[in-house]
Every structure is written in structure tokens, then in C-alpha cells.
mmCIF file of C-alpha atoms in Angstrom:
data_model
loop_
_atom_site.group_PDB
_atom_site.id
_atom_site.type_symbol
_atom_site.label_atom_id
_atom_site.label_comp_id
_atom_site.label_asym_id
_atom_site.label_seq_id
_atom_site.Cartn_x
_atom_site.Cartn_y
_atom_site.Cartn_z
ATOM 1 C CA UNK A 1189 0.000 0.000 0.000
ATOM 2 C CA UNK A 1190 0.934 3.081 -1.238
ATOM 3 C CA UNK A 1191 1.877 5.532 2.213
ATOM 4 C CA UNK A 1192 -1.127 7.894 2.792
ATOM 5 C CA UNK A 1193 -0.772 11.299 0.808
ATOM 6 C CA UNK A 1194 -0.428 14.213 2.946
ATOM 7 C CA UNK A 1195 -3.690 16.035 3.635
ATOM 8 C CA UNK A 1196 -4.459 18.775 1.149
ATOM 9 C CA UNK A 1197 -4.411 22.224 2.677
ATOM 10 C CA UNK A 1198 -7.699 23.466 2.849
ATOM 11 C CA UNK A 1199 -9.129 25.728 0.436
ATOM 12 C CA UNK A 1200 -10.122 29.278 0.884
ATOM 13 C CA UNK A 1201 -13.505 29.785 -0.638
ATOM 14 C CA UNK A 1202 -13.702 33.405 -1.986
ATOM 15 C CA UNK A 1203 -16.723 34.607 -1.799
ATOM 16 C CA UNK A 1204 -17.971 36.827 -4.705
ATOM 17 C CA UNK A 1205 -19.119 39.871 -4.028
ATOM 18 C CA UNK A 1206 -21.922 41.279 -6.698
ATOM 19 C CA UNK A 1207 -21.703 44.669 -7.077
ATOM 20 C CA UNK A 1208 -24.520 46.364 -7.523
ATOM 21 C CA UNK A 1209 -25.250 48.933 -10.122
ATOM 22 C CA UNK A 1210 -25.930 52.022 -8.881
ATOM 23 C CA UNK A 1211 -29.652 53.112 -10.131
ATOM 24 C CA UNK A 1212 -29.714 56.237 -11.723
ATOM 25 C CA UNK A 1213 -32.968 57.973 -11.356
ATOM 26 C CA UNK A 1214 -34.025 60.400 -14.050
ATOM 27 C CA UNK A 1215 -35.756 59.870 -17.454
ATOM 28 C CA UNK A 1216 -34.424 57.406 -20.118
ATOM 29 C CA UNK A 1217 -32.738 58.899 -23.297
ATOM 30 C CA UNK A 1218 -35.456 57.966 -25.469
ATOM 31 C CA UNK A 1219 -37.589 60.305 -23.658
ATOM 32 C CA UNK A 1220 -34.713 63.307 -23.770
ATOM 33 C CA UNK A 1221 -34.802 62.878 -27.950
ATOM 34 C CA UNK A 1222 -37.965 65.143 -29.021
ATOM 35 C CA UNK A 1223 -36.537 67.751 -26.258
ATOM 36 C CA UNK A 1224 -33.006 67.376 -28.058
ATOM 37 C CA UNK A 1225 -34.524 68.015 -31.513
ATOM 38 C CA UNK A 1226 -36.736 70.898 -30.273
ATOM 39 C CA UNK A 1227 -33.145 72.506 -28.938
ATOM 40 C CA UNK A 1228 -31.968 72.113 -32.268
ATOM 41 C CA UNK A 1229 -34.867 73.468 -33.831
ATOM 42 C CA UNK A 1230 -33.738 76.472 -32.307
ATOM 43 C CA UNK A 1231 -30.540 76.697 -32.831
ATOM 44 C CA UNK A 1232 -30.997 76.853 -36.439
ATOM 45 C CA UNK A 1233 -34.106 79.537 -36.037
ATOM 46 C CA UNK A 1234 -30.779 81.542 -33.909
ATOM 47 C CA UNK A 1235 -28.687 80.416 -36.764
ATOM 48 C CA UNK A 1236 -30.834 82.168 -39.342
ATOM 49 C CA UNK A 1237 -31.084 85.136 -37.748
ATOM 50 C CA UNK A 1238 -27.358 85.449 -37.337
ATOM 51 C CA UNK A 1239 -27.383 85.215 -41.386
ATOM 52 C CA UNK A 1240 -29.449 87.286 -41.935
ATOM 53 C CA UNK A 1241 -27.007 89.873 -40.002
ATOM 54 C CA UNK A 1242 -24.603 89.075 -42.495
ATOM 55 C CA UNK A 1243 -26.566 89.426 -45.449
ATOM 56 C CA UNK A 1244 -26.399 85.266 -45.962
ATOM 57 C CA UNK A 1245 -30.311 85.439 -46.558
ATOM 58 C CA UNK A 1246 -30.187 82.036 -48.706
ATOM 59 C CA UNK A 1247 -28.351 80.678 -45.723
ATOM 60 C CA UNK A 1248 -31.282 82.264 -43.297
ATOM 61 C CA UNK A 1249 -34.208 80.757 -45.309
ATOM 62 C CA UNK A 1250 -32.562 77.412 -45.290
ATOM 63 C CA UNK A 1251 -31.966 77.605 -41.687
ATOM 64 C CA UNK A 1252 -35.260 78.373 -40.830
ATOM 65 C CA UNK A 1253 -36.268 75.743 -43.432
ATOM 66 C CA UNK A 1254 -34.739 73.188 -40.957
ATOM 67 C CA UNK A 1255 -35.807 74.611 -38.055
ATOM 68 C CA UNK A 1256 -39.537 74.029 -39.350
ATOM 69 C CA UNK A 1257 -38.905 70.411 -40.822
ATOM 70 C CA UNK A 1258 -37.638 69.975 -37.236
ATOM 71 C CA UNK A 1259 -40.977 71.374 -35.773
ATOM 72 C CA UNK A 1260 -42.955 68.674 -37.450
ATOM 73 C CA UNK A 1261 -40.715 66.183 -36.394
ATOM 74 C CA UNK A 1262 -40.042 66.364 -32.800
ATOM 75 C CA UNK A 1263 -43.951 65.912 -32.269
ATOM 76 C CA UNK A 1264 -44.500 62.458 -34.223
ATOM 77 C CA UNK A 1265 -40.997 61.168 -32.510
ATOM 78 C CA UNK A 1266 -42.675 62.042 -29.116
ATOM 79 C CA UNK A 1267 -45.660 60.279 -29.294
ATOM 80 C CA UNK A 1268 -43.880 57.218 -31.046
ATOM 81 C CA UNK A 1269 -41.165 56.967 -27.888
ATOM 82 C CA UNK A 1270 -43.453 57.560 -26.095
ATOM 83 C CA UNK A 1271 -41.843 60.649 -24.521
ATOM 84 C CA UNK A 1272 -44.566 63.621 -24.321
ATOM 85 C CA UNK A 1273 -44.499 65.833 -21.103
ATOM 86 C CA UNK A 1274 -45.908 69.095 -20.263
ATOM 87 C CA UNK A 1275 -42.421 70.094 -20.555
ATOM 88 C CA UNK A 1276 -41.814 69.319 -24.042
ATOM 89 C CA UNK A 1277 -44.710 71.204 -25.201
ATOM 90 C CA UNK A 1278 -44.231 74.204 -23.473
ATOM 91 C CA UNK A 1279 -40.261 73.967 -24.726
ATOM 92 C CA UNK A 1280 -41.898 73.128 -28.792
ATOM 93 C CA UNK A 1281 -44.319 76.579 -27.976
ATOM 94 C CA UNK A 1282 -41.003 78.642 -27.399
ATOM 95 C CA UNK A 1283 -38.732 77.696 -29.765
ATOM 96 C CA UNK A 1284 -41.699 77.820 -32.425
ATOM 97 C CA UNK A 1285 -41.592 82.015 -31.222
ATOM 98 C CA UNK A 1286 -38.729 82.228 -31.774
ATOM 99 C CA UNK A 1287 -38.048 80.669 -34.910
ATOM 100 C CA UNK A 1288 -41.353 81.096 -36.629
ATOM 101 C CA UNK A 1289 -42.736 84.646 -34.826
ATOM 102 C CA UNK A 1290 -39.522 86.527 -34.453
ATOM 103 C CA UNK A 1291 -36.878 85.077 -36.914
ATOM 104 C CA UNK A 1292 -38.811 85.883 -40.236
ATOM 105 C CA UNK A 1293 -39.675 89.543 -39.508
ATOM 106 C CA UNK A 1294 -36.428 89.782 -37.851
ATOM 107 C CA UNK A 1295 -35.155 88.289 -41.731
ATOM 108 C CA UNK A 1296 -37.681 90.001 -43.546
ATOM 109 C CA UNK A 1297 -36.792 93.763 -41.956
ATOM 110 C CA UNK A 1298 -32.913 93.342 -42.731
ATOM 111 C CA UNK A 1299 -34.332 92.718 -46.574
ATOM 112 C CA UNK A 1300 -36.582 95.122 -47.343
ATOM 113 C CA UNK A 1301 -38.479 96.972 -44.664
ATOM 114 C CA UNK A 1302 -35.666 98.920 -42.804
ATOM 115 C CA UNK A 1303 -35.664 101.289 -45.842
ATOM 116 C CA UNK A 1304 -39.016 102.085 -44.869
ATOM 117 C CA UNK A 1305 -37.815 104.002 -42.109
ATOM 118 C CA UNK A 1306 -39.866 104.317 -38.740
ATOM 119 C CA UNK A 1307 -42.816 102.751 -40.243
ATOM 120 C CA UNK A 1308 -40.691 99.924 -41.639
ATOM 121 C CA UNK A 1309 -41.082 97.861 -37.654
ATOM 122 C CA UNK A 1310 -44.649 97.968 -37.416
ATOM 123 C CA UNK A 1311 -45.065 94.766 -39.878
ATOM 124 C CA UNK A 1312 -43.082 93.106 -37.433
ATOM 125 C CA UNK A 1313 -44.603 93.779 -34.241
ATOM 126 C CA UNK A 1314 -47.801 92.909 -35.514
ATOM 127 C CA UNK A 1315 -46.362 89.523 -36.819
ATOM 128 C CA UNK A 1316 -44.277 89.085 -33.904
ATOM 129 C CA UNK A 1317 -47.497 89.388 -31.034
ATOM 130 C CA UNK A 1318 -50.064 87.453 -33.183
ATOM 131 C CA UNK A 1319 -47.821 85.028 -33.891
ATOM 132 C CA UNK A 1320 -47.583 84.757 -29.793
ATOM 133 C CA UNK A 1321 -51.370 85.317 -29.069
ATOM 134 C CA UNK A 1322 -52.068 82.041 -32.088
ATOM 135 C CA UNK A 1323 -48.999 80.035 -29.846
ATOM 136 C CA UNK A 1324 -51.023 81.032 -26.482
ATOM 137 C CA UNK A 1325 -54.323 80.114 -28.097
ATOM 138 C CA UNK A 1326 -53.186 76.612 -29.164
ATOM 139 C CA UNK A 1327 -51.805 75.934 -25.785
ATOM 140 C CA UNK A 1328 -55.015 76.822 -23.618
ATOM 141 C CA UNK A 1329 -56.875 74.404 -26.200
ATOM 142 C CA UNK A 1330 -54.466 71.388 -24.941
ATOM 143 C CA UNK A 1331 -57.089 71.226 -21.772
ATOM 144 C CA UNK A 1332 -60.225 71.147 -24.019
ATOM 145 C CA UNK A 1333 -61.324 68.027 -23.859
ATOM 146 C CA UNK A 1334 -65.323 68.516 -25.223
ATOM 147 C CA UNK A 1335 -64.144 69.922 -28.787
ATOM 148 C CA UNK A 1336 -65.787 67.348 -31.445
ATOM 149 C CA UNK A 1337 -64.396 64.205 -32.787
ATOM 150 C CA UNK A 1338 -64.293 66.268 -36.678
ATOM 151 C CA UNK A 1339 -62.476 69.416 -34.896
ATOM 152 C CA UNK A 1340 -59.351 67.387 -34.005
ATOM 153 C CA UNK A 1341 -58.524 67.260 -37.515
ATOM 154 C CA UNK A 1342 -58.349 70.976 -37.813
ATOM 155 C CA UNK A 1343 -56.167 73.888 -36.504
ATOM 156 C CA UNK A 1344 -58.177 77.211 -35.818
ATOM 157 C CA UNK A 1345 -56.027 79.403 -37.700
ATOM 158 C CA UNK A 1346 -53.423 79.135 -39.620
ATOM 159 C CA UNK A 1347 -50.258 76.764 -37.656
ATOM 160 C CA UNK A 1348 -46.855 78.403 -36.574
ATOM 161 C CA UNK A 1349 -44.483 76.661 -39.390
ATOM 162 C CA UNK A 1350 -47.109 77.597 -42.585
ATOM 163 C CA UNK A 1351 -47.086 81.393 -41.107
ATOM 164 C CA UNK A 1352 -43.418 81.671 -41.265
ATOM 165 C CA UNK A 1353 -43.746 80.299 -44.555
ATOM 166 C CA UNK A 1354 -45.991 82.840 -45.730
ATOM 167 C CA UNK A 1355 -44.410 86.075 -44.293
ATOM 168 C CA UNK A 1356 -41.227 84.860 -46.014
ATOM 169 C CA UNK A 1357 -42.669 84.577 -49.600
ATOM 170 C CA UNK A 1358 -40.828 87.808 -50.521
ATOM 171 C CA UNK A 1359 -37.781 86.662 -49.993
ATOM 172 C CA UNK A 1360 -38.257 83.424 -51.863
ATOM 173 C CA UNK A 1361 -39.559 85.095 -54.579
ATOM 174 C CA UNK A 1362 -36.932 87.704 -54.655
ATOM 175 C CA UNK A 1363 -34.030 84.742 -54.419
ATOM 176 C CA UNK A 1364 -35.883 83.103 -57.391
ATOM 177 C CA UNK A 1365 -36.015 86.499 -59.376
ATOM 178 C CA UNK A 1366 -32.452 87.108 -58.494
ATOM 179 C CA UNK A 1367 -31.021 83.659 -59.210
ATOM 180 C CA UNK A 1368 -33.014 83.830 -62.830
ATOM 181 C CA UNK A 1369 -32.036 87.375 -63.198
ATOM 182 C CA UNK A 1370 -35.789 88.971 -63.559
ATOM 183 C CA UNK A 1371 -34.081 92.177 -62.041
ATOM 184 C CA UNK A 1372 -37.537 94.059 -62.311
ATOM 185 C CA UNK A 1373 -39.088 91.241 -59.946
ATOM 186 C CA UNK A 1374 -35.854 91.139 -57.455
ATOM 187 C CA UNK A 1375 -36.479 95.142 -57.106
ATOM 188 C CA UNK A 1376 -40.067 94.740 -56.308
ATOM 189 C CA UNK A 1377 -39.193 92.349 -53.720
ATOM 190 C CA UNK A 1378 -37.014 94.457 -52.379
ATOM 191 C CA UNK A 1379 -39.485 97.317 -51.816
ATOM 192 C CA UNK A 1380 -41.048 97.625 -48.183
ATOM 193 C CA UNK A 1381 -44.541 97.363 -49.486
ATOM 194 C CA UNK A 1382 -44.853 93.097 -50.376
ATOM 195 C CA UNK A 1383 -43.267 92.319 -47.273
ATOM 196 C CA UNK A 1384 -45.458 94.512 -44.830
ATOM 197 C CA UNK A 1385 -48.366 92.908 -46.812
ATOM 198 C CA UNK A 1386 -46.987 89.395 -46.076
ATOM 199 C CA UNK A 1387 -46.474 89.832 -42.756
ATOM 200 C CA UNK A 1388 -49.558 91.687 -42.201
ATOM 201 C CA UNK A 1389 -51.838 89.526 -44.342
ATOM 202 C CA UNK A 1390 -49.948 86.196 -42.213
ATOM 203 C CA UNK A 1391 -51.016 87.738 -38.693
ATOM 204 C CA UNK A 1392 -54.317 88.214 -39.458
ATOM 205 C CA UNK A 1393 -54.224 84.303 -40.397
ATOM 206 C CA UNK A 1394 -52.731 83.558 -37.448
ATOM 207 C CA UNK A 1395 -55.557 84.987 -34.800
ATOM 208 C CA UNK A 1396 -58.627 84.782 -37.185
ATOM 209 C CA UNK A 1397 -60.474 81.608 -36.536
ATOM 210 C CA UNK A 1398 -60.617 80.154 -39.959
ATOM 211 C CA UNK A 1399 -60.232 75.642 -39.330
ATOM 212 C CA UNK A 1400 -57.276 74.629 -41.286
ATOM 213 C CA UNK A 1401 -56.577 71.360 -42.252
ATOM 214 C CA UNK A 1402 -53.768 69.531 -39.984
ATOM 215 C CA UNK A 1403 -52.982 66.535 -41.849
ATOM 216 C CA UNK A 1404 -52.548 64.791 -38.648
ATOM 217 C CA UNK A 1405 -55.399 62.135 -39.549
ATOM 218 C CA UNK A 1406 -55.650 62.924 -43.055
ATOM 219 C CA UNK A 1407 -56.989 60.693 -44.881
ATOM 220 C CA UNK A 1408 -56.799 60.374 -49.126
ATOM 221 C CA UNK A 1409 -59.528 58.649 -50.852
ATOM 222 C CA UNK A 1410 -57.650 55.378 -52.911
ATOM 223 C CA UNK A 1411 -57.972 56.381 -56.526
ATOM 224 C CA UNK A 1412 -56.030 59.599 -55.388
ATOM 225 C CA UNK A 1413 -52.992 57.851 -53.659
ATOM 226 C CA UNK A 1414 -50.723 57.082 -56.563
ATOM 227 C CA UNK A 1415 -51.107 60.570 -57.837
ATOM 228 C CA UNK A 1416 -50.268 61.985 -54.491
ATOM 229 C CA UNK A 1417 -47.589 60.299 -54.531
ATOM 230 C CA UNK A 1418 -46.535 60.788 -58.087
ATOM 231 C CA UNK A 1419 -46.885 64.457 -56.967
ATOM 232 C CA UNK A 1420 -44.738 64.536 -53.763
ATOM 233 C CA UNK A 1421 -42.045 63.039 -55.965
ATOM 234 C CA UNK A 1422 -42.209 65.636 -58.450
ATOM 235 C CA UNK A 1423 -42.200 68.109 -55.947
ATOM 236 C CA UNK A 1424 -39.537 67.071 -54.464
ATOM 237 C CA UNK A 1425 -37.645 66.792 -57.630
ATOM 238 C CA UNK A 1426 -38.585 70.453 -57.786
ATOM 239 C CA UNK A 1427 -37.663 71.365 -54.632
ATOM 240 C CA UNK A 1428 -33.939 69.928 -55.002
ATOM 241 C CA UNK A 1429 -33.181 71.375 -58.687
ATOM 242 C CA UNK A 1430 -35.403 74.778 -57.763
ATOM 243 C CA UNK A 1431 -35.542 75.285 -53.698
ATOM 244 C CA UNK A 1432 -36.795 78.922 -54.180
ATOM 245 C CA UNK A 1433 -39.452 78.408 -56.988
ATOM 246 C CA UNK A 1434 -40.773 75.716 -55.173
ATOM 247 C CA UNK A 1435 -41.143 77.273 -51.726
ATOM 248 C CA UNK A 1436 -42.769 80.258 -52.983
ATOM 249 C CA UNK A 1437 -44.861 77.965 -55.100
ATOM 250 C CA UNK A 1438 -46.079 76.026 -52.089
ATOM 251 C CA UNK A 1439 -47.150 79.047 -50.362
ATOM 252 C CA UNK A 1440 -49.443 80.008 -53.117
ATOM 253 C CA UNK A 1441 -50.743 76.330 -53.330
ATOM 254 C CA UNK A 1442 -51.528 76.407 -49.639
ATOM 255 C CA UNK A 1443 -53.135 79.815 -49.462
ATOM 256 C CA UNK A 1444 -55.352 78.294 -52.262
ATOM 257 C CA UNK A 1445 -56.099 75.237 -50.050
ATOM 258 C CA UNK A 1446 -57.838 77.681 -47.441
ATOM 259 C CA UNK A 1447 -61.126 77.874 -48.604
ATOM 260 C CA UNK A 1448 -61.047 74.177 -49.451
ATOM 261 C CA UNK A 1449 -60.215 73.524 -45.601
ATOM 262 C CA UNK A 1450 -63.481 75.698 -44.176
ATOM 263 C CA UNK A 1451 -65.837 74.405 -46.989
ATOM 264 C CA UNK A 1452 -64.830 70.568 -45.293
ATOM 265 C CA UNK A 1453 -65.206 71.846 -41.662
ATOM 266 C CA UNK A 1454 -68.602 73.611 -42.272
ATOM 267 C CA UNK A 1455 -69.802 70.371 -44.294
ATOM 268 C CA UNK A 1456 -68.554 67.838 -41.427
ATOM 269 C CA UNK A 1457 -70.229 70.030 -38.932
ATOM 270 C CA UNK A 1458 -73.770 70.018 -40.753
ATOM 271 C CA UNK A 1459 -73.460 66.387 -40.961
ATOM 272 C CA UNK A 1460 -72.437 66.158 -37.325
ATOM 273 C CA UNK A 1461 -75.772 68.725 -36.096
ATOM 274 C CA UNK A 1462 -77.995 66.415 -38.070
ATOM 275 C CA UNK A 1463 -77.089 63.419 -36.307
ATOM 276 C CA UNK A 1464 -77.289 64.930 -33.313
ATOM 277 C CA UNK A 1465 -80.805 66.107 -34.127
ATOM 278 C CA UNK A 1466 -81.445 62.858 -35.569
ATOM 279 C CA UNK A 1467 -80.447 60.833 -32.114
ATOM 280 C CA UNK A 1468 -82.345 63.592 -30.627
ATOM 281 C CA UNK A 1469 -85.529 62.858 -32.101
ATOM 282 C CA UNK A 1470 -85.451 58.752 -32.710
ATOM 283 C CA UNK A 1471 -89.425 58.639 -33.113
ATOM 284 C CA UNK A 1472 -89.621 61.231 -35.602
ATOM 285 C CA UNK A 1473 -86.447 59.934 -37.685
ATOM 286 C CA UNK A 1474 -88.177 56.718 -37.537
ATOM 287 C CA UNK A 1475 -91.433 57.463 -38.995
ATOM 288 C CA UNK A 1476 -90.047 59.612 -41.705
ATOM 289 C CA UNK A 1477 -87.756 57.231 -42.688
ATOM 290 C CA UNK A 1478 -88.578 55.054 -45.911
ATOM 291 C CA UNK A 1479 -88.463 51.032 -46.434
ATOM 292 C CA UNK A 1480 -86.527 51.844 -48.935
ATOM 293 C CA UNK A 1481 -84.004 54.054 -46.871
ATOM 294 C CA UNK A 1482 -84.426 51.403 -43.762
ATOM 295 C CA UNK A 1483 -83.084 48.418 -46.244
ATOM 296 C CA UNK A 1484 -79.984 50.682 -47.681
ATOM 297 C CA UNK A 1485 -79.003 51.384 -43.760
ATOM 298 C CA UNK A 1486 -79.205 47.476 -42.871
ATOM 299 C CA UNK A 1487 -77.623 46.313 -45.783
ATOM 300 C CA UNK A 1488 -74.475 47.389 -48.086
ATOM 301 C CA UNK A 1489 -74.433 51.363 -46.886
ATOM 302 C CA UNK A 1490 -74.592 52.007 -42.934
ATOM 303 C CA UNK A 1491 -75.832 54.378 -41.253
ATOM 304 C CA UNK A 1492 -73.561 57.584 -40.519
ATOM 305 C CA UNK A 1493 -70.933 57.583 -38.225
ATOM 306 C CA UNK A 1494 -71.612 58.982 -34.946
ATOM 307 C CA UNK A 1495 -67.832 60.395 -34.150
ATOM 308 C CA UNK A 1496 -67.109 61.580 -37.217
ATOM 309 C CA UNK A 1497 -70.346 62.467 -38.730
ATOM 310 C CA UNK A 1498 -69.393 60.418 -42.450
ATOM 311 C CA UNK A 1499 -70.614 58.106 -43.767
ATOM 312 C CA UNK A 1500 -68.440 55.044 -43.325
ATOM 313 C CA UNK A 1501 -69.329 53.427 -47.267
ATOM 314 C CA UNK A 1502 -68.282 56.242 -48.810
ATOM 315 C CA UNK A 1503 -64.705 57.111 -49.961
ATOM 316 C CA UNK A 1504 -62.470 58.710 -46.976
ATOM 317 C CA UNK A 1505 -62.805 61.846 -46.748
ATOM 318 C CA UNK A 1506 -59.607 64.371 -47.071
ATOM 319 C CA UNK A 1507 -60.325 65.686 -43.444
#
């Protein structure tokens, strides 16, 4: 027999220790995104009104072209992460001032209207404080919670990012005229007079309480999606090759689009009173109504929609 092996020394067991991660309290970053692109946002409103100091106004309109593709961003990425606050929406209403109320008749005054001498502010002001009375408006209607299903779908007034659009038409047109050398156009652009109309014309569309279309649940009939689509792609094609022709463009197109949005409010509101009258008055509705009218409601054509006040056979509606 082998002699007996020496006893093993003992071993020490180490004990592992988990560390625990410290917790760190405080929102998640997914939730910080919407407020980082709204900071952004107005940067490059700040941005364009530092070109405009120079005399870069090209530079200025694209800047404050970003800061309103940023505007109608930050919104949509919100509500997909998740991530809207009180906060953020108070933070999206001043940068909006800023870069929408003050930037372009801050812009539009270093172009044309300081050679209008004393007079030459008094477009801007008027911009400037309906632009904040339409931002003030829009946040006390946050809390309204009995507006109508069909309102939701429309803006009272005309929104922040199409104003600043608007007011700035003289200078798109004027960088148009100027890079296709119409010299008689660029000088009339350059006169006081278009932009004080602009910017006066644009404030009265900001407070007045005309319903403009959102385009937040807008919906487009089928047989009109592939040519909405052809169009956006044109437009776009447009826009690259011919930024300035196309921006002034749009702002004719949507000013023409303005009486289309209140003919679609008033005609969704009529339909909406006469259901209301209609659930008002079952008995009467009944007895008036026709076997012929009782058999298209039960079978291929329902009745109207009580949200909405459509009718949910025919085509979707644009609002």
C-alpha cells in the first residue's frame, strides 16, 4: 500500500461579491430625444437670424427651413417613444416664437423693410405678437377636452411653421427672381410694401379663426394615392433642382387650399348637427324614414358615423 498522501491544505472559498449597479434615477434617453430636436430646432431659427445679419439670406431661409422640418418632427418622434411631457410642449411653444414669430420679420426687416424708415417695424410687431397670441391660443386648447371628434382634424387658424412660410414669400420670390435674373421682380421684392403685406396679411391668419386642415389624420380617398404620390415626388424633384421656386410655389398652393379647408369643416359640422338632431328625435327619424331608406341602412351602406359624422361606405374623406 501506497503511504497515505499528505492532507491537502484546505481551500479558501472566496466569496464573490456582486456589485450592484448604482440606479440612476431620471428619465431614459429615449424620452430626452424630441426635447433634443426641439433645442436644435432652435438653434438653427438663432442660426438664421445670425445670417441674416450678415446678409447670408439664402443661408437664413434654409436655416429656418430646418428649423420648421424639425418642428414637425419632434412631435410624431414624441408620441412614437413615447416621450410627451408638459415640458416638451411648453419647450416646442417657445422655440416655435422664436423661430417662426420673431426670426422671419427679424429676416424680412434686414431685406426690405428697414428702408421704410420708422414705419418699416410695425409689420413686425404685428407679426411678432399674433404670432404669440395664435402660440397662447393653441396651448389653452391642450385642456379642451369637449371639442368634437371632426375638430381634431383641424387647426383654428393658420399653424406656426405655414405662417413663417408665408411672411417669407418675398424673400423666396426675390431669391428666385435674383437667381433667374428677372431684375424688375428682385427690385419689387425688395421694396417695403410686399413684405409689410406678407407679414400683415400672415397675422391676421394667425388669430382669425378660420379651421385649417392639420394633416394629422388625413386621410386620401384610394384612386387619389398614386397621384399623391406621383406628386410629392415631383415636388420634391422640384424642390432639389429649384428650392426657391418651389417654396414660394407652395405658399401660393396652400393659401389656395384655405377655402377648401373651411368648406370641409362647415360640411362635417352640418353632418355632425344632423345626427345629433337625428339621435335627438329617434321617433320622428323613424317614422319619416322610408323602407326603402331602412333596407340601404341594414344592408351594403350604414348608417352615418356617430364620431365623425361620415358616412363610413363612402370614400375617406380628405379631413
Amino acid at each position: 500500500m501506497p503511504p497515505s498522501s499528505a492532507p491537502a491544505a484546505p481551500r479558501r472559498r472566496r466569496r464573490l461579491i456582486r456589485r450592484r449597479r448604482p440606479r440612476v434615477r431620471g428619465p431614459s434617453f429615449n424620452r430626452l430625444i424630441p426635447n433634443i430636436m426641439t433645442m436644435l430646432g432652435l438653434c438653427a431659427g438663432l442660426t438664421g437670424m445670425r445670417f441674416a445679419l450678415d446678409g447670408r439670406f439664402g443661408d437664413a431661409a434654409v436655416a429656418l427651413l430646418i428649423a420648421a422640418c424639425i418642428d414637425g418632427l419632434d412631435g410624431r418622434i414624441a408620441r412614437l417613444l413615447r416621450g410627451t411631457s408638459r415640458f416638451g410642449a411648453e419647450f416646442d411653444s417657445l422655440s416655435d416664437f422664436l423661430c417662426f414669430g420673431v426670426a422671419p420679420g427679424f429676416v424680412l426687416y434686414l431685406w426690405a423693410l428697414r428702408d421704410a424708415g420708422r414705419y418699416g417695424y410695425l409689420p413686425c410687431i404685428m407679426f411678432t405678437v399674433c404670432m404669440a397670441l395664435r402660440l397662447a391660443r393653441f396651448n389653452a386648447s391642450l385642456d379642451d377636452t369637449e371639442k368634437p371628434k371632426y375638430a381634431s382634424n383641424f387647426f383654428t387658424g393658420v399653424p406656426a411653421p405655414a405662417g413663417a412660410g408665408l411672411a417669407l414669400f418675398p424673400l423666396f420670390l426675390g431669391l428666385e427672381a435674383h437667381k433667374l435674373g428677372w431684375n424688375q421682380v428682385y427690385a419689387l421684392t425688395r421694396l417695403p410694401i410686399l413684405p409689410a403685406l406678407t407679414l400683415s396679411g400672415t397675422a391676421f391668419l394667425l388669430v382669425c379663426t378660420l379651421p385649417v386642415w392639420s394633416f394629422k389624420n388625413f386621410k386620401v380617398p384610394s384612386a387619389y394615392v398614386l397621384p399623391l404620390m406621383l406628386g410629392t415626388g415631383a415636388y420634391a424633384a422640384v424642390l432639389v433642382a429649384d428650392p426657391w421656386g418651389a417654396l414660394a410655389a407652395a405658399g401660393v398652393i396652400y393659401i389656395a387650399l384655405l377655402p377648401l379647408s373651411r368648406r370641409s369643416f362647415h360640411r362635417l359640422k352640418q353632418e355632425a348637427l344632423a345626427l345629433q338632431a337625428e339621435e335627438d328625435n329617434p321617433e320622428a327619424s323613424s317614422n319619416a324614414a322610408s323602407p326603402a331608406t331602412m333596407e340601404a341602412g341594414e344592408g351594403g351602406q350604414p348608417g352615418i358615423d356617430a364620431s365623425s359624422g361620415a358616412r363610413p361606405s363612402s370614400p375617406p374623406r380628405t379631413a
